[in-house]
Short mmCIF file of C-alpha atoms in Angstrom, two decimals:
data_model
loop_
_atom_site.label_atom_id
_atom_site.label_comp_id
_atom_site.label_asym_id
_atom_site.label_seq_id
_atom_site.Cartn_x
_atom_site.Cartn_y
_atom_site.Cartn_z
CA MET A 1056 -0.03 0.34 -0.29
CA ALA A 1057 1.63 3.50 -0.86
CA ALA A 1058 0.03 5.08 1.79
CA LEU A 1059 2.16 2.98 4.47
CA ALA A 1060 4.97 3.78 2.36
CA GLU A 1061 4.11 7.08 2.95
CA ALA A 1062 3.40 7.12 6.34
CA GLY A 1063 6.79 5.69 7.47
CA GLY A 1064 7.92 8.25 8.49
CA MET A 1065 5.50 9.85 10.40
CA SER A 1066 4.52 9.57 14.20
CA GLY A 1067 0.91 7.52 14.32
CA LEU A 1068 -0.43 11.13 14.98
CA GLU A 1069 0.83 12.56 12.43
CA PHE A 1070 -0.04 9.58 10.44
CA ILE A 1071 -4.30 9.45 11.99
CA ARG A 1072 -4.47 12.68 11.55
CA ALA A 1073 -3.62 12.77 7.33
CA MET A 1074 -5.70 9.66 6.99
CA PHE A 1075 -8.72 11.79 8.68
CA SER A 1076 -7.93 14.68 6.99
CA GLY A 1077 -8.17 12.55 3.62
CA LYS A 1078 -4.16 13.56 3.27
CA LEU A 1079 -4.17 9.55 3.33
CA PRO A 1080 -7.06 7.18 2.11
CA ALA A 1081 -9.05 5.70 5.04
CA PRO A 1082 -9.72 1.89 5.01
CA PRO A 1083 -11.89 0.28 3.02
CA ILE A 1084 -13.84 -1.47 6.50
CA THR A 1085 -14.81 2.39 7.15
CA ALA A 1086 -16.51 2.92 3.69
CA THR A 1087 -18.12 -0.56 4.18
CA MET A 1088 -19.65 -0.02 7.60
CA GLY A 1089 -20.43 3.75 7.34
CA PHE A 1090 -18.02 5.45 9.37
CA THR A 1091 -15.56 7.98 9.17
CA GLY A 1092 -12.57 9.74 11.24
CA GLY A 1093 -13.02 12.78 13.35
CA ASP A 1094 -11.35 14.18 16.11
CA ALA A 1095 -7.79 13.27 16.67
CA SER A 1096 -4.94 14.04 19.44
CA GLU A 1097 -2.75 12.28 21.02
CA GLY A 1098 -4.06 9.51 22.69
CA ALA A 1099 -7.56 9.81 21.79
CA VAL A 1100 -9.79 9.54 18.78
CA THR A 1101 -13.08 9.75 17.29
CA PHE A 1102 -15.04 7.90 14.48
CA ASN A 1103 -18.69 9.58 13.57
CA GLY A 1104 -20.61 6.55 11.90
CA GLU A 1105 -24.92 5.25 10.77
CA ALA A 1106 -25.36 2.38 10.40
CA GLY A 1107 -27.44 1.10 7.22
CA GLU A 1108 -29.79 -1.55 6.90
CA HIS A 1109 -27.02 -4.04 5.19
CA LEU A 1110 -25.10 -4.40 8.84
CA TYR A 1111 -29.14 -5.89 10.05
CA ASN A 1112 -28.72 -9.11 11.45
CA PRO A 1113 -31.83 -11.76 10.90
CA ILE A 1114 -33.65 -10.28 14.40
CA GLY A 1115 -34.01 -6.64 13.03
CA VAL A 1116 -31.24 -4.75 14.14
CA VAL A 1117 -27.44 -4.19 13.39
CA HIS A 1118 -25.03 -6.66 14.00
CA GLY A 1119 -23.47 -6.52 17.18
CA GLY A 1120 -20.42 -6.85 14.57
CA PHE A 1121 -20.75 -3.46 13.57
CA ALA A 1122 -20.46 -2.25 16.84
CA MET A 1123 -17.31 -3.50 17.61
CA THR A 1124 -15.38 -2.75 15.18
CA ILE A 1125 -16.08 0.62 15.04
CA LEU A 1126 -15.35 0.32 19.12
CA ASP A 1127 -11.72 -1.50 17.84
CA SER A 1128 -11.42 0.74 15.58
CA ALA A 1129 -11.39 4.03 17.58
CA MET A 1130 -9.40 2.15 20.15
CA GLY A 1131 -6.79 0.53 18.22
CA CYS A 1132 -6.25 4.30 16.79
CA ALA A 1133 -6.27 5.72 19.84
CA VAL A 1134 -3.12 4.07 20.87
CA HIS A 1135 -1.99 4.73 17.18
CA THR A 1136 -1.57 7.87 18.22
CA THR A 1137 0.81 7.51 20.69
CA LEU A 1138 3.58 5.96 18.64
CA ALA A 1139 6.38 7.42 17.37
CA ALA A 1140 7.67 6.92 13.66
CA GLY A 1141 8.75 3.61 13.42
CA GLU A 1142 6.86 2.10 15.77
CA ALA A 1143 3.57 -0.10 15.23
CA TYR A 1144 1.07 -1.65 17.46
CA THR A 1145 -1.54 -5.37 16.89
CA THR A 1146 -4.60 -6.09 18.93
CA LEU A 1147 -3.96 -9.02 21.83
CA GLU A 1148 -7.81 -8.72 23.34
CA THR A 1149 -10.78 -6.33 22.93
CA LYS A 1150 -13.48 -6.78 25.06
CA VAL A 1151 -17.24 -4.66 23.46
CA ASN A 1152 -20.48 -5.25 26.27
CA PHE A 1153 -23.24 -4.17 23.76
CA VAL A 1154 -25.52 -2.40 25.96
CA ARG A 1155 -28.23 -1.07 23.76
CA PRO A 1156 -29.15 -2.26 20.49
CA ILE A 1157 -28.85 -0.10 17.31
CA THR A 1158 -31.20 0.27 14.62
CA LEU A 1159 -32.10 2.70 11.44
CA GLU A 1160 -33.74 5.12 14.01
CA THR A 1161 -30.98 5.32 15.99
CA GLY A 1162 -29.60 7.90 13.28
CA ARG A 1163 -25.78 9.28 13.93
CA LEU A 1164 -23.47 7.54 15.69
CA ARG A 1165 -19.77 8.36 17.53
CA CYS A 1166 -17.70 6.72 19.19
CA ASP A 1167 -14.93 7.32 21.38
CA GLY A 1168 -11.54 5.74 21.74
CA VAL A 1169 -8.94 6.66 24.59
CA VAL A 1170 -5.75 5.41 26.09
CA VAL A 1171 -5.76 4.26 29.48
CA HIS A 1172 -1.92 2.89 30.00
CA ARG A 1173 0.49 3.48 27.03
CA GLY A 1174 3.92 1.44 28.62
CA ALA A 1175 6.86 0.48 26.32
CA LYS A 1176 5.42 -2.46 24.90
CA ILE A 1177 2.27 -2.87 26.21
CA ALA A 1178 -1.33 -0.11 25.92
CA THR A 1179 -4.73 -0.49 26.81
CA ALA A 1180 -7.51 1.75 25.74
CA GLU A 1181 -11.41 1.94 26.31
CA GLY A 1182 -13.85 3.08 23.87
CA ARG A 1183 -17.63 4.27 24.16
CA LEU A 1184 -20.24 3.96 21.27
CA VAL A 1185 -23.09 6.46 21.98
CA ALA A 1186 -26.19 7.66 19.76
CA GLU A 1187 -25.35 11.36 18.58
CA GLN A 1188 -28.94 12.66 19.20
CA SER A 1189 -29.98 11.07 22.40
CA GLY A 1190 -26.58 10.86 24.02
CA LYS A 1191 -27.38 6.95 24.76
CA LEU A 1192 -24.47 4.64 25.65
CA LEU A 1193 -24.56 1.80 22.55
CA ALA A 1194 -21.86 -0.14 23.76
CA HIS A 1195 -18.24 -0.19 25.52
CA GLY A 1196 -15.36 -1.78 25.56
CA THR A 1197 -11.18 -2.02 26.48
CA THR A 1198 -9.00 -3.64 24.29
CA THR A 1199 -5.29 -4.49 24.72
CA CYS A 1200 -2.09 -3.88 22.46
CA LEU A 1201 1.41 -4.68 21.53
CA VAL A 1202 3.28 -2.23 20.82
CA PHE A 1203 6.87 -3.15 18.90
CA ASN A 1204 9.34 -1.41 16.65
CA ARG A 1205 8.62 -2.35 12.87
#
């Protein structure tokens, strides 16, 4: 991927901001799932989106994989913002709690990811997915990531 080659000398925060601004292409999963990057600062990111009917499961609500994916993206990108140039990370574990169902009526969503701990090798983060209109919590999660040199 050309974006990865261009990003080689960037810090994690520079890379995430370049993706969110459109300077670097967003990963295809964001188009598939219907969310985009919003704000990014060191240790924190926000994604915004809206779940479409194509994400419904057989019981008539948005599949839990949508919430899992946007939370994983927000928490992982929050960790990414703490990386120095030449560092990378991978997810070791993710846990999500589904609090309320997501439907078309839920409307616009906001997902915030925040780093809780950033050590030399391990980083942890938490995320919250809320309905923008009502402010109601829909799902929340935690992640543990391994940080390493490329």
